[in-house]
Coordinates of C-alpha atoms in Angstrom, one line a residue:
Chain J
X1193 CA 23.2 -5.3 8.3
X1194 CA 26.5 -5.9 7.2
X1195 CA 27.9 -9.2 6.4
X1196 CA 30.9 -9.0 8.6
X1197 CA 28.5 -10.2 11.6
X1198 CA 27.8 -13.6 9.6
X1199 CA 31.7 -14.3 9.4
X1200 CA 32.4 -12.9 13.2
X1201 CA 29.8 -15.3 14.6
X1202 CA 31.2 -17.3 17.3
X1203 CA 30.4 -21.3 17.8
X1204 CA 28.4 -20.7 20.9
X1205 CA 25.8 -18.3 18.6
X1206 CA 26.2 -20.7 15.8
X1207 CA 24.2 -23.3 18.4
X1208 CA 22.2 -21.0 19.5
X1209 CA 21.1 -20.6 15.9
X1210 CA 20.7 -24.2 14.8
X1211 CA 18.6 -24.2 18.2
X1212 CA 16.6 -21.7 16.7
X1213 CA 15.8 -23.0 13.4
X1214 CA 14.7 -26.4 15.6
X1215 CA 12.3 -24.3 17.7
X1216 CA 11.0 -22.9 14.2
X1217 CA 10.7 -26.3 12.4
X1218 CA 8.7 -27.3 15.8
X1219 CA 6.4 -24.6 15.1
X1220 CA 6.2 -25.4 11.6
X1221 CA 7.9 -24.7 8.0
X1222 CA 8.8 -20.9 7.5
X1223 CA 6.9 -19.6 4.9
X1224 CA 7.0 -15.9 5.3
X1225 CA 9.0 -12.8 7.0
X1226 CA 7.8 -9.8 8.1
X1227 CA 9.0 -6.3 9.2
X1228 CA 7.9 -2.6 10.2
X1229 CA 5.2 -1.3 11.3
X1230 CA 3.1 -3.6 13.5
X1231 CA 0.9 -2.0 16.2
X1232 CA -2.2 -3.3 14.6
X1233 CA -0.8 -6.6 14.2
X1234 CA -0.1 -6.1 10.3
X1235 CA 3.1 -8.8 11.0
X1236 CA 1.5 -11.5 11.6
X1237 CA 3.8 -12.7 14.2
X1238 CA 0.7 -12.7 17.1
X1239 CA 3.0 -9.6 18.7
X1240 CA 1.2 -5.9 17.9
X1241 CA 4.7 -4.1 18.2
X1242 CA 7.6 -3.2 15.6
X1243 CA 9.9 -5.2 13.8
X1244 CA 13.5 -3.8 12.7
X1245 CA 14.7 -7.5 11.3
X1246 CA 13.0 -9.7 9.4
X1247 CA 10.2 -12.4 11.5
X1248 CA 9.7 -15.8 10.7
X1249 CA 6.1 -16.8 9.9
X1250 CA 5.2 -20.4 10.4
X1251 CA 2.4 -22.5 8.6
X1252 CA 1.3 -24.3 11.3
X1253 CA -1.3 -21.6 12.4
X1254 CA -2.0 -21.7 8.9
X1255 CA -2.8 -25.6 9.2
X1256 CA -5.4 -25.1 12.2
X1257 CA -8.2 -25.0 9.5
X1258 CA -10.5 -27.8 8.5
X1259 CA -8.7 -28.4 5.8
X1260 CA -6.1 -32.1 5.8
X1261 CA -3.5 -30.2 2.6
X1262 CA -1.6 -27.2 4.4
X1263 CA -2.1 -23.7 2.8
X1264 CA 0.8 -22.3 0.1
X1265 CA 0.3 -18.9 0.1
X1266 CA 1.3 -17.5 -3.5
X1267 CA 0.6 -13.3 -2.9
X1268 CA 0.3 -11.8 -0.1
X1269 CA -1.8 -7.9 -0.8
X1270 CA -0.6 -5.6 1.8
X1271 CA -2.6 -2.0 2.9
X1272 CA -2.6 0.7 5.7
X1273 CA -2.2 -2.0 8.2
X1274 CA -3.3 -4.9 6.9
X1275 CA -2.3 -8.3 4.6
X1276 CA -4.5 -10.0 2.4
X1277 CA -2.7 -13.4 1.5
X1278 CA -3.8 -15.5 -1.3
X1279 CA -3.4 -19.2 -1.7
X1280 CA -2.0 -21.2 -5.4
X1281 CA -5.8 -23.4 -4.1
X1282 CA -7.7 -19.8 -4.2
X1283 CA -7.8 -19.5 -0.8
X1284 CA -7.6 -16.4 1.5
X1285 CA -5.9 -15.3 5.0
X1286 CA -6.1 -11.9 6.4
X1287 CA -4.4 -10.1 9.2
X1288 CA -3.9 -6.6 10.9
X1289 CA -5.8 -3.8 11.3
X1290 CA -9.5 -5.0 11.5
X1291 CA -11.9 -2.2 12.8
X1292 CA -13.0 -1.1 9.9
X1293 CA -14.1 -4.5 8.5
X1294 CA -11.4 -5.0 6.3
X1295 CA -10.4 -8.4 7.0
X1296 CA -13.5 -9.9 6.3
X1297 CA -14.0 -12.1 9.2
X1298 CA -17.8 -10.6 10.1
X1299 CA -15.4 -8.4 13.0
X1300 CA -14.3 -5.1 13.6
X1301 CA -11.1 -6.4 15.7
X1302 CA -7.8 -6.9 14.7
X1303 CA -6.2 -10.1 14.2
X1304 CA -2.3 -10.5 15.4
X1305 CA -2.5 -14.0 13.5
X1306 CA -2.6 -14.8 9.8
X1307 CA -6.4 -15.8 9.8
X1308 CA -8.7 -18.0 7.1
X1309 CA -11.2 -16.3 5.7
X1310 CA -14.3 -18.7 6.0
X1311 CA -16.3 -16.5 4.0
X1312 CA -14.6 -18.0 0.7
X1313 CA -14.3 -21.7 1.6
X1314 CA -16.2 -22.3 -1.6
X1315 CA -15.0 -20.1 -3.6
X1316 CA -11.8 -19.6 -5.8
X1317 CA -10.1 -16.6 -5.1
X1318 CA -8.0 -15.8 -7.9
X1319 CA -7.0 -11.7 -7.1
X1320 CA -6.8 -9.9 -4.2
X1321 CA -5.8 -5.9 -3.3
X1322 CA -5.3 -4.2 0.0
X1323 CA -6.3 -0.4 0.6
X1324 CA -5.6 1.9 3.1
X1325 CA -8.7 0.1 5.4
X1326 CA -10.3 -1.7 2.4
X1327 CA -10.0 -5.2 0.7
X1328 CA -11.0 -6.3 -3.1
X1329 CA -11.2 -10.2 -4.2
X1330 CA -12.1 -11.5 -7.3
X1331 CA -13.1 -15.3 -7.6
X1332 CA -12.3 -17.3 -10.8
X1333 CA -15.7 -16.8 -12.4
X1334 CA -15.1 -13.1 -12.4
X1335 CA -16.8 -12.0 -9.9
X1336 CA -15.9 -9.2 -7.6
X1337 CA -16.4 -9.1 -3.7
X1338 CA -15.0 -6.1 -0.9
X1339 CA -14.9 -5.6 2.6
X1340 CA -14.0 -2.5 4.9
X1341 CA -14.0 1.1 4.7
X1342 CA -16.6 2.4 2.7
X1343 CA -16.7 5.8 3.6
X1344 CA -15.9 6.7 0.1
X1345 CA -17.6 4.5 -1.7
X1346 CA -14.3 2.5 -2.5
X1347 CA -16.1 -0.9 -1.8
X1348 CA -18.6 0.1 -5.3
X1349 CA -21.5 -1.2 -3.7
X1350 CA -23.6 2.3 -4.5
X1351 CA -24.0 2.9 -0.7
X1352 CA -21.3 3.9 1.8
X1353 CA -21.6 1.7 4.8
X1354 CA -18.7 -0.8 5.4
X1355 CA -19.0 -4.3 5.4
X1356 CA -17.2 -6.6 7.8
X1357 CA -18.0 -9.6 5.6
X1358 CA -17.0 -9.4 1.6
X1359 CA -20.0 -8.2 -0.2
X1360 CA -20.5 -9.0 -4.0
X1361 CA -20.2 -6.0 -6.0
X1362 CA -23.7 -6.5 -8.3
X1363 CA -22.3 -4.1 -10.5
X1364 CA -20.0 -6.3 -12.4
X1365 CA -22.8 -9.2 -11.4
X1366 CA -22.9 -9.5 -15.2
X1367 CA -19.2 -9.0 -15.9
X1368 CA -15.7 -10.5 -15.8
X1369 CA -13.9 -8.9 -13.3
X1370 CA -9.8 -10.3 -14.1
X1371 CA -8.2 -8.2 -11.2
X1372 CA -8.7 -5.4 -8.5
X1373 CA -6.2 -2.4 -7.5
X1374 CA -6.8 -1.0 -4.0
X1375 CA -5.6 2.6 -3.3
X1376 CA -5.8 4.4 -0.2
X1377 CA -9.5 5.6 -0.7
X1378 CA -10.1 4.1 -4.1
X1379 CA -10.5 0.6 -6.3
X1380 CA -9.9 0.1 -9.8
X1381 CA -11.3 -3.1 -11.5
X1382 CA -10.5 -4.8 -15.1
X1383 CA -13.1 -6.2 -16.8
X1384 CA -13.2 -8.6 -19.6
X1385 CA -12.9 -7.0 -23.1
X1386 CA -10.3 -4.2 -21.3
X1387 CA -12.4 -2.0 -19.3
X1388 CA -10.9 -0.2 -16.6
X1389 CA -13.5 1.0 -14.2
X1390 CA -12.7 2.9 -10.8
X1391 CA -14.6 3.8 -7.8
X1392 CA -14.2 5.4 -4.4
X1393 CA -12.6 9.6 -3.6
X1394 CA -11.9 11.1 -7.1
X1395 CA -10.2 14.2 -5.2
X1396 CA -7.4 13.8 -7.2
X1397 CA -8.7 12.3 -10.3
X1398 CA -7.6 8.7 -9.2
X1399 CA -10.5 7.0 -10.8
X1400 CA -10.6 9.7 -14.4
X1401 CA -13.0 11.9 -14.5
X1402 CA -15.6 10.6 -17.0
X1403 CA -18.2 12.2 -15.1
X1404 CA -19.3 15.5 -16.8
X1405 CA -19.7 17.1 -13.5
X1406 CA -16.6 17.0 -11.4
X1407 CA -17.4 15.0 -8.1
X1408 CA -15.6 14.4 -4.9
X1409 CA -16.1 10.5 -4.5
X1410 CA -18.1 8.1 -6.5
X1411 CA -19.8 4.8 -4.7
X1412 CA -20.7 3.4 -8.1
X1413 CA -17.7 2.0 -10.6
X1414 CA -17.5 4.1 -13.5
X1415 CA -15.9 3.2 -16.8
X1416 CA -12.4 5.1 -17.0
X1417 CA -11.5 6.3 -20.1
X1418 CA -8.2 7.0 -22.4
X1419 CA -6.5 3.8 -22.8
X1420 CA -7.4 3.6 -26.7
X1421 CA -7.2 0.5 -28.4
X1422 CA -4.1 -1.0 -25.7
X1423 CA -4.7 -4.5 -24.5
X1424 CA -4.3 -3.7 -20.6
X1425 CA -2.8 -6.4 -18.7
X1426 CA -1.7 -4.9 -15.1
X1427 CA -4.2 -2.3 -12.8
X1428 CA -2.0 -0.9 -9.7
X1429 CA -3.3 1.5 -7.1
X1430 CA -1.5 3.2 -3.9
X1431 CA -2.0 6.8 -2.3
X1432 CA -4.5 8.9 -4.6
X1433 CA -2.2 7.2 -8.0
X1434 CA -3.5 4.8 -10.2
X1435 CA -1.6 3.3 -13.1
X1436 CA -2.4 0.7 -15.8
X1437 CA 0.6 -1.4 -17.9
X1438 CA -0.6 -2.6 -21.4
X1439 CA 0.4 -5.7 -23.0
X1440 CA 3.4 -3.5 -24.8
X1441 CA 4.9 -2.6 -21.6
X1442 CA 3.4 0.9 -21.6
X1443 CA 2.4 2.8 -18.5
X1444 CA -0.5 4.8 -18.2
X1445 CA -0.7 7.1 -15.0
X1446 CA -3.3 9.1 -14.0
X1447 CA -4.2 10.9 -9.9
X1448 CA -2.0 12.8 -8.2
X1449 CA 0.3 14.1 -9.5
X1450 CA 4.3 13.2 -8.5
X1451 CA 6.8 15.6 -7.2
X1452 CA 4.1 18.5 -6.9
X1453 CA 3.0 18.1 -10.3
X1454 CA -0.4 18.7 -10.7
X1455 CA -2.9 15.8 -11.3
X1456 CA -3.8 14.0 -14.1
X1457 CA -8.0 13.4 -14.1
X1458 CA -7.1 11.1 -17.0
X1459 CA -4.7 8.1 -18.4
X1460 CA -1.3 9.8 -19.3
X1461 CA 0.7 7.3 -20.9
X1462 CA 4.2 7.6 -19.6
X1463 CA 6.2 8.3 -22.2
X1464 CA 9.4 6.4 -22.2
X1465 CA 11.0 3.7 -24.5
X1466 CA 11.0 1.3 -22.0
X1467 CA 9.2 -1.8 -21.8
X1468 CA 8.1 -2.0 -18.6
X1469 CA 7.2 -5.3 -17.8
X1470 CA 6.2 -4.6 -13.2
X1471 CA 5.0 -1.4 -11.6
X1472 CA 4.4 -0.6 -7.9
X1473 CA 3.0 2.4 -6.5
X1474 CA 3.7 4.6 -3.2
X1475 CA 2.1 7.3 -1.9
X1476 CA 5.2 9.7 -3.3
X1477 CA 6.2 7.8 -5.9
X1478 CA 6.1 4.8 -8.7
X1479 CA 9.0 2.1 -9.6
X1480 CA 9.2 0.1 -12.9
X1481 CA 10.9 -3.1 -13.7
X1482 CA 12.2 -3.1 -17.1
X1483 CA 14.5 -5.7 -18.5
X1484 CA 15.9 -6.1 -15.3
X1485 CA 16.6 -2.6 -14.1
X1486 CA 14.3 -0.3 -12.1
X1487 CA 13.5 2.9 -12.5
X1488 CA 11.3 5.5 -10.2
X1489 CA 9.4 8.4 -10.5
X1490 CA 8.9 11.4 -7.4
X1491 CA 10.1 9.6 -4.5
X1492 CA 10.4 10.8 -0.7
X1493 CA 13.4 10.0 0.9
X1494 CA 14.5 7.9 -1.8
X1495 CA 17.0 9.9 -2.2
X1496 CA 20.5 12.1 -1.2
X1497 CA 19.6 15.3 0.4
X1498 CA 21.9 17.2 -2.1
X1499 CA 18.9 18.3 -4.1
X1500 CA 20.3 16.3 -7.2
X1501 CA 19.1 12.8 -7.2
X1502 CA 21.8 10.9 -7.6
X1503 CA 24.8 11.1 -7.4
X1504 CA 25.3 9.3 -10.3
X1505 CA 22.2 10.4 -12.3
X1506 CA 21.9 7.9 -15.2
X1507 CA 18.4 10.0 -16.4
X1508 CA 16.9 7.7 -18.6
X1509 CA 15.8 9.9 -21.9
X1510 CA 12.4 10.3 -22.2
X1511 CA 10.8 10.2 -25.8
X1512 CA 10.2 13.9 -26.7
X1513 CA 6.6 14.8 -27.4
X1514 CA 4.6 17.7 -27.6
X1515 CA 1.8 16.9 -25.5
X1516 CA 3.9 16.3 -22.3
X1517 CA 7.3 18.3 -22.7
X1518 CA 5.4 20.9 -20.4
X1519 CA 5.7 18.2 -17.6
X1520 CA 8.7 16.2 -18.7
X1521 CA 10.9 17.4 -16.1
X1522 CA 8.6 15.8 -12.9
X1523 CA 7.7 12.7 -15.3
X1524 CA 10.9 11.6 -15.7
X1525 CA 12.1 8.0 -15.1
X1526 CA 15.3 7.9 -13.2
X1527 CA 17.7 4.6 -12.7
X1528 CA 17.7 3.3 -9.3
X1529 CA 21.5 2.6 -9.3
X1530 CA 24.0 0.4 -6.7
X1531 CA 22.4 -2.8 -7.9
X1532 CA 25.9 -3.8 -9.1
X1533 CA 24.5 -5.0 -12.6
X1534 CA 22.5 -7.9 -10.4
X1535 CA 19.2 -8.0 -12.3
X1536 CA 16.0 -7.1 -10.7
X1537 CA 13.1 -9.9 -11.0
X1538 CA 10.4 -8.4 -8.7
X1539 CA 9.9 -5.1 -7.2
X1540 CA 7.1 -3.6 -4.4
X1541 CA 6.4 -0.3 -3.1
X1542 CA 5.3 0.7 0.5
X1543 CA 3.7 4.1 1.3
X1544 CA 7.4 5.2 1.2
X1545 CA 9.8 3.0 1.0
X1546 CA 10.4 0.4 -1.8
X1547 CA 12.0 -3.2 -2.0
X1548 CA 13.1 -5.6 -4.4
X1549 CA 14.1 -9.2 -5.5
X1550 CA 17.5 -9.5 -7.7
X1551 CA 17.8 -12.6 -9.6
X1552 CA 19.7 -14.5 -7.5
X1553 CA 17.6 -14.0 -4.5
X1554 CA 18.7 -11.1 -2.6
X1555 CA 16.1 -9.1 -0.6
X1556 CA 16.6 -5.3 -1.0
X1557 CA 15.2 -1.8 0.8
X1558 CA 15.2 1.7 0.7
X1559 CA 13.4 4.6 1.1
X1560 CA 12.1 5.5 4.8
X1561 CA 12.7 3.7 7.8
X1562 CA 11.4 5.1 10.8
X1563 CA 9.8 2.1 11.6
X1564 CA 12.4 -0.2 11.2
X1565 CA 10.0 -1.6 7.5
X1566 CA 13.4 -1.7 5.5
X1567 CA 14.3 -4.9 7.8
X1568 CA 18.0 -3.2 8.1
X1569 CA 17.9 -3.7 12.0
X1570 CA 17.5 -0.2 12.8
X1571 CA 15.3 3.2 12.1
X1572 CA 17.3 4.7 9.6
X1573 CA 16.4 6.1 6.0
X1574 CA 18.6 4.8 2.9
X1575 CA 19.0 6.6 -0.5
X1576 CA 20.3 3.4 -1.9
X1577 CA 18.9 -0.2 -2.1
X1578 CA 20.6 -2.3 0.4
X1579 CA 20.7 -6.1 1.6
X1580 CA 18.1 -7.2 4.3
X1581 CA 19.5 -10.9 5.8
X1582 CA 17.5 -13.8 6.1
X1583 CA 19.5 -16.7 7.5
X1584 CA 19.4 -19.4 5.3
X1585 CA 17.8 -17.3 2.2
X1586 CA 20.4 -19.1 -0.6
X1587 CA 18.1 -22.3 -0.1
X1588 CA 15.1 -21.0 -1.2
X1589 CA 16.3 -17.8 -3.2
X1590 CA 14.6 -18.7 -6.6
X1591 CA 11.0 -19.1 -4.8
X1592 CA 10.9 -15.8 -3.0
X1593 CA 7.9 -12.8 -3.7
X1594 CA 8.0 -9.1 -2.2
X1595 CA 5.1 -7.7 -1.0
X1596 CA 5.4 -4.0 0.8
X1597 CA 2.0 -2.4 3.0
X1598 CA 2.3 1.0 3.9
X1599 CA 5.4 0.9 6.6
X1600 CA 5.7 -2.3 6.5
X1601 CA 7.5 -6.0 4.6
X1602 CA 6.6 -8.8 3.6
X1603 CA 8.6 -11.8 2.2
X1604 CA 7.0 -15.0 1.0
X1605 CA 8.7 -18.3 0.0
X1606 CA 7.1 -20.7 -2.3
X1607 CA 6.9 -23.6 -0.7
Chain I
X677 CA 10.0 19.4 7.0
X678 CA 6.1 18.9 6.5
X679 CA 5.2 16.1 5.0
X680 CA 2.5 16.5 3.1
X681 CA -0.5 19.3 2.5
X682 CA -3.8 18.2 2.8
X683 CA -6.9 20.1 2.7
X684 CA -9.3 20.2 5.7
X685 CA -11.6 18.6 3.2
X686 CA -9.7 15.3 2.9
X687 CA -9.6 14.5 6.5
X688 CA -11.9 12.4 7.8
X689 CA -13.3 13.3 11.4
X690 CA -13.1 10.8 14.2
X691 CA -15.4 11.0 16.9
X692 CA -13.5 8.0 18.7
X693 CA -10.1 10.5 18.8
X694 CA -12.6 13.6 18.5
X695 CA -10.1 14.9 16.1
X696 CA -9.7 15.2 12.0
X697 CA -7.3 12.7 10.5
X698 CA -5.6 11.4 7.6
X699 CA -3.8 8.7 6.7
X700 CA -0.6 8.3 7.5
X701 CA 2.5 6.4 5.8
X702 CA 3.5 5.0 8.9
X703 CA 0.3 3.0 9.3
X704 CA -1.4 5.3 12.1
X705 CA -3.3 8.8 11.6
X706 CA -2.4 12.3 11.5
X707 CA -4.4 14.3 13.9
X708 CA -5.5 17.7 14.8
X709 CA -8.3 18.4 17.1
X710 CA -11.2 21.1 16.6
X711 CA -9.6 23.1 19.4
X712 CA -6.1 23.1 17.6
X713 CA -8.1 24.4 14.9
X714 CA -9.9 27.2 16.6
X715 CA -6.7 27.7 17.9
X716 CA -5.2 28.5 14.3
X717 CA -3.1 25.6 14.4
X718 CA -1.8 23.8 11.0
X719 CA 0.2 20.9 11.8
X720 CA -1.6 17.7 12.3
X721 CA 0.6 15.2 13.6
X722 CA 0.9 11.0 14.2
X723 CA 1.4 9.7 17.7
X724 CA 3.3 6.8 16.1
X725 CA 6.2 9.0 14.4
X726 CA 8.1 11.8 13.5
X727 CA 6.1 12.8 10.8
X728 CA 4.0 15.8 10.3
X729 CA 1.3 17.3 7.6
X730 CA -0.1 21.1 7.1
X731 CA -3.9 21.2 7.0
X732 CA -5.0 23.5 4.9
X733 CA -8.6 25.1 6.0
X734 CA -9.9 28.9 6.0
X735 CA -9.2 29.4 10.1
X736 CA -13.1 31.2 9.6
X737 CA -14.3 28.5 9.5
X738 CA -13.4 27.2 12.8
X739 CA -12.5 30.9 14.5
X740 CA -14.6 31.4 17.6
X741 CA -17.3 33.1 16.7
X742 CA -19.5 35.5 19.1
X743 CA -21.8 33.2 21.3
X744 CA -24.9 32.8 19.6
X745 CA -28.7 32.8 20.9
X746 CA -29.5 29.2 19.9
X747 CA -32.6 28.6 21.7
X748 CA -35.1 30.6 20.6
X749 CA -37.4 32.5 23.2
X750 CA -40.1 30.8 23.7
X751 CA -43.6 32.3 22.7
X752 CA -46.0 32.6 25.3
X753 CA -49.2 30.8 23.6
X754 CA -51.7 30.9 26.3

């Protein structure tokens, strides 16, 4: 993955590579790279098989729709083994894993190929989330719609059979709903006037525990309590973890707990001086983006082996308070260092691996890589962020987003 | 190493596979079959990696137990 292989590239490869980017103009303008995991198709390249480099994605299957203006994708939502992508028109295309209904194309097959969702042709979809085998979208008038696994009641529909076609959840029928968080078995919704309600397995606490009874899964949303007065502005959800960022850049966590810590049936606010302005989730562990830097919590092979972290620990202080010095020592933010003072402007989290955007447009991994999801051209784990190539990636650095699914990559250019 | 504990509880059984699963990171499932469990196994693993999780359950539960009479004799009624 070094860049000596750029500079060592003979003339005969260098044709081979213009002929390359001719074949891909043929098939139509890149707008996306994938890599990982991708035995369900979660790629998108039409091929259900691993990826160790980054794949180019072209529009043109994008185009095939009735539509004349060609689809810009501006998010892509990635889950177990699928990809929810999300057009700047409020348009939707899914891919991957399918049998559970979680595409939302009225099948229970997977799809190799990014894949309009016809469903909401007259609709503006203006937030999407991925789960484990469950999707969330919410249109511009605030209302909320799911599809897949409902096993646990994550869809919120107050039953528990999945739906291979989005269903409206009539809960919020009367509500706002501004954005959805998908976790492995559970949703979390935000609702006009800064509700936070959550739905789906409570096993850990990952949707509070406002119930008086304790209960194992909940097919209704309830409200989740504990955020106080705080203007919330950011739901995430991965694993059995939930988190919420308020306007001042606090974080509240609440779930499982990280690094064996027990869990939290209720909002902790993270107590740092940071102001945190991004947040991704894993299944081990959480990264924030604040003022350029990131910083993680727990982690699984995230890091050296030497049972320190680091091995230079830059342990950002936390703010002393009584009511979580007991658990300071697993709640601690530590720097993610080796970014050689490059600022950070986007960060994503897989199930365990992480990635991330530096200002001027590099691509960065680390974390697991057994199946090949840090795009590094092989299988190996790596403590440290490092560079993932994508030929030509200086032309179109400033447009780039970073979207990770459980072992898998995704890389979108604005186009 | 294990990579995770999970309680029988939060697997979800699969009649397709005929086993007890869980998610796993790598996209597929971790899987342990009732025999492994009668068995007194603990290690449910993915077919798609390296990686491995301990189930925790009460091996009672699933322990063979003595066969038991589950038809009942029938009642001679005429």
């Amino acid at each position: 993955m070094d860049a000596p292989v750029e500079e060592t590239r003979s003339t005969n490869e260098d044709d081979d590579h213009d002929d390359e980017r001719e074949e891909e103009e043929e098939r139509g303008e890149v707008w996306a790279w994938s890599w990982g995991a991708g035995t369900d198709g979660q790629l998108g390249t039409g091929a259900a098989r691993d990826e160790h480099l980054p794949q180019p994605l072209s529009l043109n299957p994008l185009s095939s729709s009735a539509s004349s203006h060609p689809l810009r994708v501006s998010r892509v939502a990635c889950g177990g083994a699928h990809a929810v992508a999300l057009t700047g028109d409020g348009r939707v295309l899914t891919w991957g894993r399918g049998i559970h209904g979680q595409l939302g194309h009225g099948e229970l097959e997977n799809c190799l190929q990014p894949k309009p969702v016809q469903f909401f042709e007259s609709f503006t979809v203006c937030s999407v989330s991925a789960g484990w085998n469950h999707s969330g979208f919410v249109t511009d008038e605030g209302h909320l719609f799911m599809c897949g696994d409902n096993s646990f009641g994550q869809l919120g529909t107050g039953d528990n059979q999945s739906y291979n076609l989005p269903v409206e959840v009539l809960f919020f029928a009367s509500k706002h709903v501004e954005q959805i968080a998908c976790g492995m078995r559970h949703t979390l919704a935000l609702v006009t006037g800064d509700l936070v309600y959550g739905f789906g397995s409570a096993r850990h606490g990952q949707i509070g525990n406002s119930v008086s009874k304790p209960q194992k899964s909940c097919n209704l949303p309830e409200v989740i309590q504990g955020f106080g007065s705080c203007k919330i502005v950011g739901l995430f959800a991965n694993g059995d973890h939930s988190a919420a960022l308020t306007a001042n850049g606090e974080l509240y966590i609440w779930g499982r707990g990280f690094s064996g810590a027990s869990n939290d049936l209720h909002p902790r606010l993270l107590h740092s001086s940071l102001r945190i302005s991004q947040v991704a989730l894993g299944w081990h562990h959480a990264i924030v983006l604040a003022d350029g830097e990131v910083y993680m919590l727990g982690g699984y092979r995230h890091w050296a082996a030497s049972g320190s972290h680091v091995v230079n620990p830059v342990r950002h202080q936390s703010v002393p308070s009584a009511a979580c010095a007991a658990v300071s020592d697993v709640r601690t933010l530590e720097k993610v260092s080796c970014l050689d003072g490059e600022r950070v402007v986007q960060i994503a989290a897989g199930a365990e691996h992480s990635a991330l955007l530096t200002e001027r447009g590099k691509i960065m991994t680390w974390g697991w890589g057994e199946h090949g999801q840090l795009g590094l051209g092989n299988t190996d784990d790596q403590t440290f962020p490092q560079i993932v190539n994508i030929p030509n990636w200086r032309s179109f650095a400033s447009t780039l987003g970073i979207y990770c699914g459980s072992g898998f990559t995704v890389v979108t250019k604005s186009v | 190493m294990s990579y995770d504990e999970v309680e029988i509880e939060d697997m979800e059984w699969s009649e397709e596979l005929k086993a007890y699963t869980y998610p796993c990171p790598c996209g597929d499932l971790f899987q342990i079959t009732m025999d492994d469990l009668r068995a007194g196994e603990e290690i449910a693993r993915c077919p798609s990696c390296s990686l491995f999780i301990t189930v925790v359950y009460n091996p009672e539960d699933f322990a063979d137990k003595p066969q038991k009479k589950t038809n009942p004799q029938p009642i001679a009624v005429a």
